[in-house]
Coordinates of C-alpha atoms in Angstrom, one line a residue:
Chain A
M41 CA 3.9 8.5 32.0
K42 CA 5.5 6.2 29.4
N43 CA 7.3 6.4 26.0
I44 CA 5.9 4.8 22.9
T45 CA 7.1 4.8 19.3
V46 CA 4.6 5.1 16.5
K47 CA 5.4 4.3 12.9
Y48 CA 3.3 5.3 9.9
G49 CA 4.9 4.4 6.6
V50 CA 8.5 5.7 6.6
D51 CA 7.8 8.2 9.3
S52 CA 8.0 7.6 13.0
I53 CA 7.7 9.5 16.3
T54 CA 8.5 8.7 19.9
K55 CA 6.4 10.5 22.5
Q56 CA 5.5 10.4 26.2
V57 CA 1.9 9.4 26.9
E58 CA -0.2 8.7 30.0
D59 CA 0.1 5.3 31.6
D60 CA -3.5 4.3 30.6
F61 CA -3.1 5.4 27.0
T62 CA -4.7 2.8 24.7
F63 CA -4.4 1.9 21.0
G64 CA -7.7 3.5 20.4
D65 CA -6.5 6.7 22.1
L66 CA -3.5 6.6 19.7
Q67 CA -5.7 6.2 16.7
E68 CA -7.8 9.2 17.7
S69 CA -5.0 11.4 18.9
D70 CA -4.8 14.7 17.1
S71 CA -1.2 15.2 18.0
F72 CA -0.1 11.9 16.6
Q73 CA -2.3 12.4 13.5
A74 CA -0.7 15.8 12.9
A75 CA 2.8 14.5 13.3
L76 CA 2.4 11.4 11.2
G77 CA -0.4 12.3 8.8
F78 CA -2.7 9.3 9.2
G79 CA -6.4 9.6 8.7
D80 CA -9.5 8.5 10.7
S81 CA -9.4 4.9 9.4
T82 CA -6.4 3.0 10.8
K83 CA -5.4 -0.3 12.4
A84 CA -2.7 -0.6 15.0
L85 CA -0.2 -3.5 14.8
V86 CA 2.6 -4.6 17.2
E87 CA 5.0 -7.1 15.6
G88 CA 2.5 -7.7 12.8
I89 CA -0.4 -8.5 15.1
E90 CA -3.5 -6.2 15.0
Q91 CA -4.3 -4.8 18.4
D92 CA -7.6 -4.1 20.1
R93 CA -8.5 -0.4 20.5
G94 CA -9.3 -0.8 24.2
T95 CA -5.9 -2.4 25.1
V96 CA -3.5 -0.2 27.0
I97 CA -0.2 0.2 25.1
P98 CA 2.7 -1.3 27.2
A99 CA 5.6 1.1 27.9
G100 CA 8.4 1.1 25.3
T101 CA 6.2 -0.5 22.6
T102 CA 6.7 0.3 18.9
V103 CA 3.3 0.5 17.2
R104 CA 2.9 0.4 13.5
L105 CA -0.2 2.1 12.2
E106 CA -1.7 1.1 8.8
T107 CA -4.4 2.6 6.7
A108 CA -7.5 0.4 7.1
A109 CA -9.4 -0.7 4.1
N110 CA -12.9 0.7 3.7
T111 CA -15.9 -0.9 2.1
K112 CA -17.4 0.3 -1.1
A113 CA -19.5 3.4 -0.7
Chain B
M196 CA 23.3 -39.2 22.2
E197 CA 23.3 -38.6 26.0
T198 CA 26.1 -37.0 28.1
T199 CA 26.2 -36.7 31.8
E200 CA 28.0 -33.9 33.6
I201 CA 28.8 -33.7 37.4
I202 CA 28.9 -30.1 38.6
I203 CA 30.6 -29.1 41.8
R204 CA 28.9 -25.9 43.0
E205 CA 30.6 -23.2 45.1
N206 CA 28.8 -24.3 48.3
G207 CA 30.1 -27.9 47.8
T208 CA 26.8 -29.4 46.4
L209 CA 27.2 -32.0 43.7
T210 CA 24.7 -31.7 40.8
E211 CA 24.2 -34.1 37.9
R212 CA 23.3 -32.6 34.6
V213 CA 22.1 -35.0 31.8
V214 CA 22.2 -33.6 28.2
R215 CA 20.3 -35.5 25.5
E216 CA 20.7 -34.7 21.8
R217 CA 18.8 -36.0 18.8
D218 CA 18.4 -34.8 15.2
L219 CA 15.0 -33.4 14.5
E220 CA 13.0 -34.2 11.4
A221 CA 13.2 -30.5 10.4
G222 CA 12.5 -30.5 6.8
P223 CA 11.3 -27.8 4.4
S224 CA 8.0 -27.3 6.3
V225 CA 10.0 -25.9 9.3
L226 CA 12.1 -23.7 7.1
D227 CA 9.0 -22.5 5.3
A228 CA 7.4 -21.6 8.7
L229 CA 10.5 -19.8 9.9
T230 CA 10.7 -17.8 6.6
D231 CA 6.9 -17.2 6.2
E232 CA 7.3 -13.4 6.4
V233 CA 10.5 -13.2 4.4
T234 CA 10.3 -11.7 0.9
R235 CA 12.7 -11.1 -1.9
S236 CA 12.7 -8.1 -4.3
L237 CA 13.6 -8.7 -8.0
R238 CA 13.9 -5.7 -10.3
N239 CA 13.1 -5.7 -14.1
V240 CA 11.4 -9.0 -14.2
L241 CA 9.0 -8.2 -17.1
A242 CA 8.7 -5.6 -19.8
I243 CA 5.0 -4.6 -20.3
P244 CA 4.4 -3.0 -23.7
G245 CA 3.0 0.5 -23.4
W246 CA 3.8 0.7 -19.7
G247 CA 7.4 -0.2 -18.9
L248 CA 9.2 -2.6 -16.5
A249 CA 7.6 -4.6 -13.8
H250 CA 9.4 -5.5 -10.6
A251 CA 8.5 -8.3 -8.3
N252 CA 8.5 -8.8 -4.5
V253 CA 8.2 -12.6 -4.0
G254 CA 6.9 -14.1 -0.8
L255 CA 6.1 -17.6 0.2
N256 CA 2.4 -17.2 -0.5
D257 CA 2.1 -14.4 -3.0
T258 CA 4.0 -12.1 -5.3
I259 CA 3.6 -8.3 -5.3
W260 CA 4.2 -6.9 -8.8
S261 CA 5.1 -3.1 -9.1
V262 CA 4.9 -1.3 -12.4
P263 CA 6.1 2.3 -12.1
I264 CA 3.9 4.3 -14.5
D265 CA 4.1 7.8 -15.7
H266 CA 0.5 8.4 -16.9
L267 CA -3.1 7.5 -16.2
V268 CA -5.8 7.1 -18.7
L269 CA -8.9 8.8 -17.4
N270 CA -12.0 7.4 -19.1
A271 CA -14.3 9.9 -17.5
R272 CA -16.6 12.9 -18.0
F273 CA -15.0 16.3 -18.3
R274 CA -16.1 19.9 -18.1
L275 CA -14.4 23.1 -19.2
I276 CA -14.1 25.5 -16.3
H277 CA -12.4 28.9 -17.0
G278 CA -10.6 27.4 -20.0
V279 CA -9.4 24.4 -18.1
L280 CA -10.8 20.9 -18.7
V281 CA -11.3 19.1 -15.4
P282 CA -13.0 15.7 -14.5
V283 CA -16.5 15.6 -13.2
F284 CA -16.8 12.0 -12.1
T285 CA -20.3 12.5 -10.6
S286 CA -21.7 13.9 -13.8
G287 CA -24.0 12.0 -16.1
T288 CA -24.2 14.6 -18.8
D289 CA -20.8 16.1 -19.5
L290 CA -18.6 15.0 -22.4
E291 CA -17.1 11.6 -21.9
M292 CA -13.6 10.9 -23.3
P293 CA -10.3 9.2 -22.5
L294 CA -7.7 11.8 -21.5
V295 CA -4.2 10.8 -20.7
W296 CA -2.9 12.5 -17.6
R297 CA 0.9 12.8 -17.5
A298 CA 2.3 12.6 -14.0
P299 CA 4.9 15.3 -13.1
K300 CA 8.2 13.8 -12.1
E301 CA 7.7 14.5 -8.4
V302 CA 4.6 12.3 -8.4
R303 CA 5.9 8.7 -8.6
L304 CA 3.0 6.4 -9.5
A305 CA 3.0 2.7 -8.9
F306 CA 0.4 0.3 -10.3
V307 CA 0.5 -2.8 -8.1
I308 CA -0.8 -6.3 -8.7
R309 CA -0.8 -9.2 -6.1
T310 CA -0.9 -12.7 -7.5
Q311 CA -1.2 -16.0 -5.8
L312 CA -0.9 -19.5 -7.1
S313 CA -4.3 -21.2 -7.0
E314 CA -5.2 -24.6 -8.3
G315 CA -2.2 -24.7 -10.7
C316 CA -2.7 -21.2 -12.1
A317 CA -1.8 -17.7 -11.2
R318 CA -4.7 -15.7 -9.8
I319 CA -5.0 -11.9 -9.5
D320 CA -5.7 -11.0 -5.9
G321 CA -6.0 -7.2 -6.2
N322 CA -4.8 -4.1 -7.9
W323 CA -3.6 -1.0 -6.2
L324 CA -2.6 2.5 -7.3
F325 CA -0.1 4.4 -5.1
A326 CA 1.4 7.8 -5.5
C327 CA 4.8 8.2 -3.8
D328 CA 7.0 11.1 -3.0
Q329 CA 10.8 11.2 -3.3
D330 CA 11.1 9.7 0.2
N331 CA 8.8 6.8 -0.5
R332 CA 5.9 8.1 1.5
G333 CA 2.7 6.7 0.0
Y334 CA -0.5 8.6 -0.9
R335 CA -4.0 8.0 -2.2
L336 CA -4.7 10.1 -5.2
P337 CA -7.8 12.2 -5.3
L338 CA -9.6 9.8 -7.5
P339 CA -12.8 7.8 -7.2
N340 CA -12.8 4.0 -7.4
L341 CA -9.9 3.9 -4.9
H342 CA -10.4 2.4 -1.5
D343 CA -8.7 4.1 1.6
D344 CA -5.8 1.6 1.2
C345 CA -5.5 2.4 -2.5
L346 CA -7.1 -0.9 -3.6
I347 CA -8.6 -0.2 -7.0
C348 CA -12.3 -1.0 -7.5
T349 CA -11.6 -2.6 -10.9
G350 CA -14.9 -4.2 -11.7
N351 CA -15.0 -7.8 -12.8
F352 CA -12.5 -9.2 -15.2
E353 CA -10.8 -12.6 -15.8
D354 CA -8.5 -13.2 -12.9
R355 CA -6.9 -16.6 -13.6
Y356 CA -4.0 -17.0 -16.1
D357 CA -1.1 -19.4 -16.7
T358 CA 1.6 -17.0 -15.5
G359 CA 2.1 -14.0 -13.2
G360 CA 3.2 -12.0 -16.3
E361 CA -0.2 -12.6 -17.9
C362 CA -1.9 -11.4 -14.7
V363 CA 0.2 -8.2 -14.7
A364 CA -0.6 -7.5 -18.4
A365 CA -4.4 -8.3 -17.9
S366 CA -4.6 -6.0 -14.9
L367 CA -2.9 -3.1 -16.7
E368 CA -5.2 -3.6 -19.7
Q369 CA -8.3 -3.5 -17.4
F370 CA -6.9 -0.4 -15.7
R371 CA -6.3 1.3 -19.1
K372 CA -9.8 0.7 -20.5
S373 CA -11.9 1.0 -17.3
K374 CA -14.2 3.9 -16.9
W375 CA -13.9 6.1 -13.8
N376 CA -17.3 6.6 -12.1
A377 CA -18.3 8.3 -8.8
D378 CA -18.0 5.3 -6.5
L379 CA -15.7 6.0 -3.5
M380 CA -15.5 9.6 -4.6
R381 CA -14.1 12.1 -2.0
T382 CA -14.1 15.8 -2.9
T383 CA -14.5 17.0 -6.5
E384 CA -12.4 20.1 -5.7
Q385 CA -9.3 18.1 -4.9
S386 CA -9.6 16.0 -8.1
Q387 CA -10.1 19.1 -10.2
K388 CA -7.0 20.8 -8.8
F389 CA -5.0 17.7 -9.4
F390 CA -6.1 16.5 -12.9
R391 CA -6.2 19.5 -15.2
F392 CA -6.0 19.7 -19.0
Q393 CA -5.5 22.5 -21.5
P394 CA -7.3 21.9 -24.8
T395 CA -5.0 22.7 -27.7
N396 CA -5.6 22.5 -31.5
E397 CA -4.6 18.8 -31.7
T398 CA -4.7 17.3 -28.3
F399 CA -5.2 17.9 -24.5
E400 CA -2.1 18.9 -22.6
T401 CA -1.7 18.0 -18.9
L402 CA -1.5 21.2 -16.8
P403 CA 0.5 21.5 -13.5
I404 CA -1.2 20.5 -10.3
Q405 CA -2.9 23.5 -8.8
A406 CA -1.3 23.3 -5.3
A407 CA 2.1 24.3 -3.9
D408 CA 2.4 20.8 -2.5
W409 CA 0.6 18.0 -4.4
M410 CA 0.5 15.8 -1.3
A411 CA -1.9 18.3 0.3
L412 CA -4.5 17.1 -2.2
C413 CA -4.0 13.4 -1.3
D414 CA -4.3 11.2 1.8
K415 CA -1.2 9.7 3.2
V416 CA -1.3 5.9 3.4
S417 CA 0.7 3.1 5.0
T418 CA -0.1 -0.5 4.3
A419 CA 1.6 -3.9 4.2
I420 CA 1.2 -3.9 0.4
L421 CA 2.9 -0.5 0.1
E422 CA 5.9 -1.8 2.2
R423 CA 6.5 -4.3 -0.6
V424 CA 6.2 -1.9 -3.5
I425 CA 9.4 -1.4 -5.6
L426 CA 9.9 1.9 -7.4

């Protein structure tokens, strides 16, 4: 297990997750969604750099989630 | 300049250390690179007639202008349901008129313009509409013509002006006169609980939002643009 901190706007949460927990897992996580209020369309950034969904989140990382822009319907 | 030091280590070994110093040609380009992400916030930069004051967050490559607004002009189609006038953005037949929705004080609206310098003139690079709570959490209003990140689908209008101030004024004028259509529409129910009007003898009065918590009718957002908004 490892700790990660996730920020969405002014809100943040630190939680323990599985060692193989990826950025994609975070973006689809019901518990993080419920705690922080983000939607289905997000991008994950670490120190301003967008991360690939398949990448495992290193222990102790602070992840900033942002609302992703959609295209016109 | 070069200096030589002789170090005697604890085990008796002698080590020579040569230190070379020279001044680097570190001009403005290096400073610009180091401060690329640094921005400065300036309040009350402009007064926009009919809207209020504009604040600016100035970066190396762009400026984010924030105009706190207290109303929205909804050029849309409306329908009377149980004595309450509500928008029906998807309708092609209901009565079309411009109604002014007055935001309650707990809903802090920010109209946002990004400008960039391009070929000697200021260019509008996007308009956003955010609703914020008292703790500066950002939300997407239940309106059509708004992308998930609150970027407004403005339609085409002139985007190059001599100054940033003209860009702000032109964006607000486009926002005021634009018609709201069904593009990017989410649920009609949320819009009709949020934007409600009471017809009176002379005008249309904004009714309270039909929810205990207005945020429940919106989507929470977090974006790099929102981080630079000044309210």
